[in-house]
Short mmCIF file of C-alpha atoms in Angstrom, two decimals:
data_model
loop_
_atom_site.label_atom_id
_atom_site.label_comp_id
_atom_site.label_asym_id
_atom_site.label_seq_id
_atom_site.Cartn_x
_atom_site.Cartn_y
_atom_site.Cartn_z
CA MET A 1 -0.04 -0.09 -0.03
CA LYS A 2 1.27 3.44 -0.83
CA GLU A 3 2.41 5.59 1.77
CA VAL A 4 0.51 8.97 1.97
CA VAL A 5 2.18 12.05 2.69
CA ILE A 6 1.56 15.45 3.31
CA VAL A 7 3.74 18.07 1.22
CA SER A 8 2.02 21.70 2.29
CA GLY A 9 -0.71 23.04 4.44
CA VAL A 10 -1.76 26.46 4.94
CA ARG A 11 -4.71 28.21 6.86
CA THR A 12 -6.02 31.77 6.93
CA PRO A 13 -6.53 33.72 10.37
CA VAL A 14 -9.20 32.30 12.58
CA GLY A 15 -11.91 35.23 12.74
CA ARG A 16 -14.18 35.86 15.66
CA TYR A 17 -18.17 35.32 14.88
CA MET A 18 -18.98 38.73 13.43
CA GLY A 19 -16.04 40.03 13.32
CA ALA A 20 -12.80 40.92 10.84
CA LEU A 21 -14.06 37.61 8.47
CA LYS A 22 -17.81 38.14 8.53
CA THR A 23 -17.55 39.55 5.00
CA ILE A 24 -15.75 37.01 3.23
CA GLU A 25 -18.01 34.34 1.80
CA ALA A 26 -16.91 30.94 2.63
CA TYR A 27 -15.74 29.96 -1.24
CA ASP A 28 -13.60 32.91 -1.11
CA LEU A 29 -11.91 31.73 2.01
CA ALA A 30 -11.79 28.25 0.30
CA ALA A 31 -9.97 29.31 -2.74
CA LEU A 32 -7.80 31.43 -0.93
CA VAL A 33 -6.27 27.97 1.08
CA MET A 34 -6.48 26.13 -2.12
CA ASN A 35 -4.50 28.42 -4.22
CA ALA A 36 -1.98 29.02 -1.63
CA ALA A 37 -1.69 25.31 -0.62
CA VAL A 38 -0.69 24.41 -4.07
CA GLU A 39 1.26 27.14 -4.63
CA ARG A 40 3.84 25.96 -1.69
CA ALA A 41 3.73 22.82 -2.75
CA GLY A 42 4.98 23.73 -6.17
CA VAL A 43 1.93 21.87 -7.28
CA ASP A 44 0.01 23.28 -10.85
CA PRO A 45 -3.51 23.05 -9.95
CA ALA A 46 -4.20 21.44 -13.25
CA ASP A 47 -2.62 18.26 -11.97
CA VAL A 48 -5.10 17.96 -8.95
CA ASP A 49 -7.15 14.96 -9.02
CA GLU A 50 -9.66 15.63 -6.69
CA VAL A 51 -10.72 18.55 -3.88
CA ILE A 52 -12.07 17.12 -1.00
CA PHE A 53 -13.35 19.91 1.38
CA GLY A 54 -15.79 19.86 4.38
CA GLN A 55 -18.23 22.48 5.58
CA ALA A 56 -20.31 21.97 8.44
CA TYR A 57 -23.05 25.07 7.66
CA GLN A 58 -23.49 24.24 4.06
CA ASN A 59 -26.52 26.57 2.57
CA GLY A 60 -28.31 27.62 -0.27
CA GLU A 61 -25.47 29.92 -0.80
CA TYR A 62 -22.57 27.22 -0.31
CA VAL A 63 -23.99 24.10 -2.67
CA ASN A 64 -20.87 21.59 -2.77
CA ILE A 65 -18.07 24.05 -1.48
CA ALA A 66 -14.97 22.06 -2.61
CA ARG A 67 -16.43 22.51 -6.06
CA MET A 68 -17.39 26.08 -5.33
CA GLY A 69 -13.97 26.92 -4.08
CA LEU A 70 -11.74 25.57 -6.56
CA LEU A 71 -13.86 27.27 -9.75
CA THR A 72 -13.80 30.34 -7.54
CA ALA A 73 -9.59 29.89 -7.11
CA GLY A 74 -9.78 29.85 -11.10
CA TRP A 75 -8.72 26.43 -11.39
CA PRO A 76 -9.63 24.00 -14.50
CA ASP A 77 -13.24 23.36 -14.66
CA THR A 78 -12.25 19.64 -15.56
CA ILE A 79 -11.30 19.16 -11.80
CA THR A 80 -13.88 17.68 -9.61
CA GLY A 81 -15.01 18.47 -5.91
CA VAL A 82 -16.49 16.77 -3.22
CA THR A 83 -18.04 18.26 -0.10
CA LEU A 84 -17.98 16.57 3.31
CA ASP A 85 -20.00 16.93 6.89
CA ARG A 86 -18.69 14.78 9.96
CA ARG A 87 -19.06 18.04 12.10
CA CYS A 88 -16.04 18.91 14.20
CA CYS A 89 -14.32 15.92 12.92
CA THR A 90 -14.54 16.95 9.28
CA GLY A 91 -11.32 18.63 8.91
CA LEU A 92 -9.17 15.71 9.79
CA ASP A 93 -11.38 13.18 8.18
CA VAL A 94 -11.43 14.96 4.74
CA VAL A 95 -7.75 14.11 5.18
CA ARG A 96 -8.53 10.32 5.71
CA PHE A 97 -10.41 10.02 2.65
CA ALA A 98 -7.66 11.84 0.26
CA ALA A 99 -5.55 9.08 1.71
CA SER A 100 -7.69 6.49 0.44
CA LEU A 101 -7.62 7.47 -2.95
CA ILE A 102 -4.00 7.77 -2.65
CA GLN A 103 -3.71 4.29 -1.25
CA SER A 104 -6.16 2.80 -3.99
CA GLY A 105 -4.31 4.68 -6.98
CA ASP A 106 -7.78 6.40 -7.70
CA ALA A 107 -5.71 9.69 -7.33
CA GLU A 108 -2.19 10.96 -7.17
CA ILE A 109 -2.59 14.54 -5.65
CA VAL A 110 -5.66 15.27 -3.50
CA VAL A 111 -6.30 18.81 -1.86
CA ALA A 112 -8.30 18.40 1.61
CA GLY A 113 -9.44 21.10 3.77
CA GLY A 114 -12.42 22.83 5.65
CA VAL A 115 -14.17 25.77 5.53
CA GLU A 116 -16.24 27.59 7.76
CA SER A 117 -18.27 30.93 7.41
CA MET A 118 -20.12 30.46 10.87
CA SER A 119 -20.85 34.41 10.65
CA ASN A 120 -22.49 33.98 7.33
CA ALA A 121 -24.71 30.33 8.11
CA GLU A 122 -27.88 31.05 7.27
CA PHE A 123 -31.41 31.55 8.92
CA TYR A 124 -34.04 29.43 7.45
CA LEU A 125 -37.70 28.07 7.33
CA PRO A 126 -38.04 24.23 7.32
CA GLY A 127 -38.90 22.78 3.93
CA ASN A 128 -42.34 21.17 4.91
CA ILE A 129 -43.62 25.01 4.72
CA LYS A 130 -43.64 23.97 0.96
CA TRP A 131 -47.09 21.74 2.00
CA GLY A 132 -48.75 24.77 2.67
CA VAL A 133 -47.77 27.19 -0.49
CA GLY A 134 -49.65 27.14 -3.41
CA GLY A 135 -48.23 27.37 -6.56
CA THR A 136 -48.49 30.47 -8.22
CA GLY A 137 -47.78 31.76 -12.21
CA GLY A 138 -47.95 28.38 -13.46
CA MET A 139 -45.35 26.91 -10.86
CA PRO A 140 -46.60 23.95 -9.39
CA ARG A 141 -47.76 23.17 -5.94
CA GLY A 142 -44.97 23.54 -3.42
CA HIS A 143 -43.49 26.19 -5.54
CA GLY A 144 -44.19 29.71 -5.98
CA ASP A 145 -45.11 32.83 -3.60
CA LEU A 146 -45.08 32.26 0.20
CA SER A 147 -48.31 33.28 1.61
CA ILE A 148 -48.95 32.02 4.74
CA TRP A 149 -47.80 32.92 8.23
CA GLY A 150 -46.96 31.93 11.75
CA LEU A 151 -43.60 30.05 10.40
CA ARG A 152 -40.86 28.52 12.29
CA PHE A 153 -37.66 30.44 11.35
CA TYR A 154 -34.38 28.87 12.31
CA ASP A 155 -30.85 29.78 12.89
CA ARG A 156 -28.78 26.95 11.43
CA ILE A 157 -25.90 26.88 13.84
CA GLN A 158 -28.34 26.36 16.94
CA ARG A 159 -30.48 24.19 14.95
CA ALA A 160 -28.24 21.75 13.90
CA ARG A 161 -26.57 21.13 17.27
CA VAL A 162 -29.98 19.93 18.12
CA MET A 163 -30.97 18.10 14.82
CA SER A 164 -27.23 16.25 14.78
CA GLN A 165 -29.10 13.14 16.69
CA PRO A 166 -32.66 12.12 16.31
CA GLU A 167 -34.82 13.63 19.20
CA TYR A 168 -37.01 10.87 19.76
CA ARG A 169 -34.00 8.39 20.35
CA PHE A 170 -31.96 10.60 22.53
CA GLY A 171 -33.78 13.49 23.71
CA VAL A 172 -33.27 16.92 22.72
CA LEU A 173 -29.59 18.31 23.03
CA PRO A 174 -29.84 21.96 23.24
CA SER A 175 -26.02 22.38 22.62
CA MET A 176 -22.78 20.33 22.54
CA MET A 177 -22.15 21.75 25.82
CA ALA A 178 -24.68 19.17 27.42
CA TRP A 179 -22.40 16.08 26.84
CA ALA A 180 -19.32 18.33 28.12
CA GLU A 181 -21.23 18.66 31.15
CA THR A 182 -21.96 14.96 31.56
CA ALA A 183 -18.10 14.65 30.78
CA ALA A 184 -17.60 16.52 33.80
CA GLU A 185 -19.87 14.89 35.97
CA VAL A 186 -18.68 11.36 35.18
CA GLU A 187 -15.09 11.98 35.14
CA GLN A 188 -15.37 14.56 38.08
CA ILE A 189 -14.03 17.42 36.34
CA SER A 190 -13.84 20.67 38.70
CA ARG A 191 -14.67 24.15 37.57
CA GLU A 192 -11.58 25.40 38.62
CA ALA A 193 -9.79 22.60 36.42
CA CYS A 194 -11.72 23.88 33.57
CA ASP A 195 -11.13 27.49 33.90
CA GLN A 196 -7.13 26.63 34.09
CA TRP A 197 -7.23 25.02 31.34
CA ALA A 198 -8.83 28.00 29.69
CA LEU A 199 -6.44 30.27 31.08
CA GLU A 200 -3.40 28.09 29.93
CA SER A 201 -5.25 27.62 26.34
CA HIS A 202 -5.19 31.29 25.89
CA GLN A 203 -1.40 31.99 27.45
CA LYS A 204 -0.15 29.46 24.95
CA ALA A 205 -1.84 30.92 22.02
CA CYS A 206 -0.39 34.32 22.77
CA ALA A 207 2.57 33.18 23.24
CA ALA A 208 2.63 31.47 20.20
CA ILE A 209 1.52 34.46 18.20
CA ALA A 210 3.89 36.73 19.52
CA ALA A 211 6.73 34.52 18.91
CA GLY A 212 5.55 34.34 15.26
CA LYS A 213 4.87 30.65 15.37
CA PHE A 214 1.62 31.22 12.98
CA SER A 215 3.09 33.57 10.42
CA GLU A 216 4.41 30.88 8.13
CA GLU A 217 1.18 28.97 8.26
CA ILE A 218 -0.85 31.63 7.98
CA ILE A 219 -2.12 33.17 4.58
CA PRO A 220 -3.53 36.45 4.91
CA VAL A 221 -7.14 37.37 3.99
CA PRO A 222 -7.72 40.68 2.04
CA VAL A 223 -10.80 42.20 3.57
CA PRO A 224 -12.18 44.92 0.98
CA GLN A 225 -13.48 48.33 2.82
CA ARG A 226 -16.30 50.75 1.61
CA LYS A 227 -13.53 53.23 0.77
CA GLY A 228 -9.81 53.07 0.09
CA ASP A 229 -8.10 49.53 0.08
CA PRO A 230 -8.62 46.41 1.62
CA ILE A 231 -7.36 45.65 5.14
CA LEU A 232 -5.18 42.46 5.26
CA VAL A 233 -6.44 40.27 8.29
CA THR A 234 -3.19 38.68 9.47
CA GLN A 235 -3.70 37.22 12.86
CA ASP A 236 -6.21 35.24 14.78
CA GLU A 237 -8.61 37.36 16.47
CA ASN A 238 -9.80 35.37 19.53
CA PRO A 239 -6.84 34.68 21.99
CA ARG A 240 -7.10 37.42 24.60
CA SER A 241 -3.66 37.83 26.48
CA ASP A 242 -5.58 39.92 29.17
CA THR A 243 -7.31 36.78 30.38
CA THR A 244 -7.37 36.19 34.09
CA LEU A 245 -8.49 33.32 36.53
CA ALA A 246 -10.33 35.91 38.49
CA GLN A 247 -12.32 36.90 35.02
CA LEU A 248 -12.88 33.53 34.30
CA ALA A 249 -14.30 32.77 37.53
CA LYS A 250 -16.64 35.26 37.53
CA LEU A 251 -18.56 33.82 34.47
CA LYS A 252 -22.04 32.12 34.91
CA PRO A 253 -22.42 28.38 34.08
CA VAL A 254 -24.28 28.39 30.99
CA LEU A 255 -26.14 24.92 31.87
CA GLY A 256 -25.66 25.40 35.41
CA GLY A 257 -22.42 23.13 35.63
CA VAL A 258 -18.96 23.66 34.73
CA CYS A 259 -18.98 24.77 31.68
CA THR A 260 -18.99 29.05 30.67
CA ALA A 261 -18.22 31.09 28.08
CA GLY A 262 -14.80 31.34 29.13
CA ASN A 263 -14.16 27.72 29.32
CA SER A 264 -15.72 26.62 25.98
CA SER A 265 -15.21 26.74 22.24
CA THR A 266 -16.12 29.77 20.09
CA GLU A 267 -18.39 30.04 16.95
CA ASN A 268 -15.91 31.10 13.67
CA ASP A 269 -14.75 31.79 10.33
CA GLY A 270 -11.77 30.51 8.80
CA ALA A 271 -10.64 27.92 6.35
CA ALA A 272 -7.61 25.43 5.64
CA ALA A 273 -5.86 23.23 3.39
CA VAL A 274 -3.26 20.49 2.73
CA VAL A 275 -1.65 18.74 -0.10
CA VAL A 276 -1.86 14.96 0.05
CA THR A 277 0.09 12.32 -2.25
CA SER A 278 2.31 9.67 -1.94
CA ARG A 279 5.71 9.37 -1.06
CA GLU A 280 6.56 8.12 -4.33
CA LYS A 281 4.73 10.75 -6.09
CA ALA A 282 6.30 13.40 -4.00
CA GLU A 283 9.75 12.09 -4.45
CA ALA A 284 9.25 12.10 -8.48
CA LEU A 285 7.95 16.00 -7.94
CA GLY A 286 11.27 16.80 -5.78
CA ILE A 287 8.85 17.97 -2.86
CA GLU A 288 9.99 17.27 0.34
CA PRO A 289 7.17 15.90 2.54
CA MET A 290 6.43 17.72 5.65
CA ALA A 291 4.95 14.18 7.58
CA THR A 292 3.53 10.97 6.71
CA PHE A 293 -0.41 10.50 7.27
CA LYS A 294 0.40 7.29 8.80
CA ALA A 295 -3.12 6.56 10.27
CA CYS A 296 -6.04 7.91 10.73
CA VAL A 297 -9.66 6.03 12.37
CA VAL A 298 -12.93 7.59 13.43
CA ALA A 299 -15.19 5.89 16.18
CA GLY A 300 -19.16 6.39 17.53
CA ASP A 301 -20.88 6.92 20.58
CA ASP A 302 -23.98 7.90 22.24
CA PRO A 303 -24.38 11.37 21.18
CA ARG A 304 -24.82 12.36 25.02
CA HIS A 305 -21.49 11.13 25.79
CA ALA A 306 -19.69 12.32 22.43
CA TYR A 307 -16.64 13.00 24.62
CA ARG A 308 -15.95 9.17 24.81
CA THR A 309 -15.25 8.61 21.33
CA VAL A 310 -11.52 10.52 21.69
CA ALA A 311 -10.46 8.03 23.69
CA VAL A 312 -11.91 5.06 21.85
CA ALA A 313 -10.56 6.95 18.13
CA ALA A 314 -7.23 7.20 19.90
CA ASP A 315 -7.03 3.43 20.95
CA LYS A 316 -7.92 2.25 17.60
CA VAL A 317 -5.33 4.49 15.65
CA LEU A 318 -2.98 3.32 18.22
CA ARG A 319 -3.45 -0.45 17.69
CA LYS A 320 -3.62 -0.03 14.08
CA THR A 321 -0.28 1.49 14.04
CA GLY A 322 1.43 -0.67 16.71
CA ALA A 323 2.49 2.70 18.68
CA THR A 324 1.79 3.76 22.18
CA ILE A 325 0.26 6.79 23.46
CA GLU A 326 3.95 7.50 24.88
CA GLN A 327 5.68 7.65 21.50
CA MET A 328 3.35 10.68 20.66
CA GLU A 329 5.44 13.73 21.35
CA LEU A 330 2.93 16.07 20.48
CA ILE A 331 -0.81 15.65 21.21
CA GLU A 332 -3.55 17.98 19.99
CA ILE A 333 -7.09 17.22 21.23
CA GLN A 334 -9.61 19.79 19.92
CA GLU A 335 -10.89 21.81 22.48
CA ALA A 336 -14.51 21.83 22.27
CA PHE A 337 -14.75 22.57 26.06
CA ALA A 338 -12.31 22.40 28.81
CA ALA A 339 -14.11 19.79 30.54
CA GLN A 340 -14.05 17.36 27.62
CA VAL A 341 -10.19 17.88 27.07
CA LEU A 342 -10.14 16.97 30.63
CA ALA A 343 -12.24 13.80 30.70
CA ASP A 344 -10.30 12.70 27.29
CA LEU A 345 -6.89 12.96 28.69
CA LYS A 346 -8.12 11.05 31.70
CA GLU A 347 -9.84 8.25 29.44
CA MET A 348 -6.36 8.03 27.49
CA GLY A 349 -4.30 7.82 30.48
CA VAL A 350 -2.49 10.91 29.88
CA GLY A 351 -1.56 12.61 33.16
CA PRO A 352 -1.00 16.20 34.20
CA ASP A 353 2.79 15.37 33.98
CA ASP A 354 2.24 15.11 30.13
CA TYR A 355 0.13 18.00 29.75
CA GLY A 356 3.10 20.01 28.15
CA LYS A 357 2.53 17.97 24.99
CA VAL A 358 -1.01 18.59 24.63
CA ASN A 359 -2.23 21.66 22.57
CA VAL A 360 1.00 23.35 22.85
CA ASN A 361 -0.08 26.51 20.81
CA GLY A 362 -3.48 26.57 22.31
CA SER A 363 -6.92 25.27 20.79
CA GLY A 364 -10.69 25.61 20.11
CA ILE A 365 -11.15 27.92 23.47
CA SER A 366 -8.38 30.29 22.90
CA LEU A 367 -7.95 29.96 18.88
CA GLY A 368 -11.37 29.39 18.13
CA HIS A 369 -13.50 26.42 16.30
CA PRO A 370 -14.92 27.27 12.64
CA ILE A 371 -16.35 23.61 12.85
CA ALA A 372 -14.99 22.16 9.55
CA ALA A 373 -12.10 23.85 9.23
CA THR A 374 -10.75 22.95 12.75
CA GLY A 375 -9.45 19.72 11.82
CA THR A 376 -7.56 20.48 9.25
CA ARG A 377 -6.28 23.96 10.95
CA VAL A 378 -4.96 21.97 13.82
CA LEU A 379 -3.17 19.79 11.44
CA VAL A 380 -1.82 22.41 9.66
CA SER A 381 -0.62 24.07 12.69
CA LEU A 382 0.73 20.30 14.18
CA LEU A 383 2.73 20.11 10.98
CA HIS A 384 4.72 23.21 11.28
CA GLU A 385 5.37 22.79 15.04
CA MET A 386 6.42 19.22 14.29
CA ARG A 387 8.95 20.51 11.97
CA ARG A 388 10.22 23.40 14.15
CA ARG A 389 10.74 21.01 17.12
CA GLY A 390 12.10 18.01 14.90
CA THR A 391 8.97 15.75 16.25
CA ARG A 392 8.97 12.36 14.81
CA MET A 393 5.46 11.17 16.08
CA ALA A 394 2.20 13.04 16.77
CA MET A 395 -1.67 12.80 17.08
CA GLU A 396 -4.48 14.70 16.24
CA CYS A 397 -8.01 13.68 18.02
CA ILE A 398 -11.43 15.43 17.77
CA CYS A 399 -15.26 14.47 19.44
CA GLY A 400 -17.94 15.70 17.49
CA GLY A 401 -21.63 16.55 17.57
CA GLY A 402 -23.80 13.26 17.05
CA GLY A 403 -21.64 10.95 18.78
CA LEU A 404 -18.68 11.08 16.18
CA GLY A 405 -14.96 11.04 17.24
CA ILE A 406 -11.55 10.84 15.20
CA ALA A 407 -7.79 10.49 15.35
CA GLY A 408 -4.90 10.18 13.28
CA ILE A 409 -1.33 9.65 13.62
CA LEU A 410 2.01 11.62 11.71
CA GLU A 411 5.27 10.49 11.28
CA ARG A 412 8.64 12.40 10.65
CA LYS A 413 11.08 10.08 8.97
#
């Protein structure tokens, strides 16, 4: 089986919800990282066999963002694109699918990534309103003018959290925070521990920014202005250098437990992309791989206990590769919630003495969580950190809505 390698990786800054990137459409963000990724790799877009992109908040304006993005990027219209959604796991799962195409011989070069513009996530009416809409102007019933009232009107971001699992089977989960609270209760995670983790996440992210660690991986995003030249957004908006434990302690729990706005991830905008190929093809093109994509697996569990999927996925990928958790010199666990991260680490057998190798440059609590882009954003940052440190093996793992989890192992030779 062919050895799969990643030969380049880039990302945009992560923008706050309704922040600096709110006017930039998702397909424009996708196009930016697609073009930058192939340029970094020295690959002609015409030689790309497939584009696999993730977007969790697709809508009528963003149909098949992979194809829309590559066409927006000016790539040949002969290149195909497909869009995936495995909720928070998406940005890593796209690379897993890309690796499968490489290993099977169905593709030689694949661009994989994720994009999310949560600022532009749509408000929508449920489709069953069409049952009461009469056709007009020659249109059949179910089409035409909307002439009825009293309709439900949804925010896709909030509604998707409820509808990531069937209500009749699992009840109503008003947010992903519900299972984070379950994690805290089951694993005995305190509010103080959550706030401490959140503080350190911001401190690590701010230190990484100050040291210029993200400068190589970030592609500036030009934001048009009403007057004058566009403004370049070059830095992640979320991290706060002024965060303190005292401030975090003042925040009220959202659901009455340990999770607050301060120790939870945020809604964000951003995109990231990597170029995936075989080691054989990389050598033929004279490209030095950033790392081998050694293995990646997914796991599922009761959506009310989604946090449990991380340890399961991590165990599965370690067994698949014959590696151990102790061999992982860097570990990235997406910070949906501090309670979830601490519970996951406990289940994975990673104790406080090893926290120094976990999320070394911050994660979702500080850097933000543009859902489908997160897995690729984390991967890009991890690849660059591995190169800086000379790291041999590293792991990335994420849990997602609907009771999903994913874990992948990278290796540098």
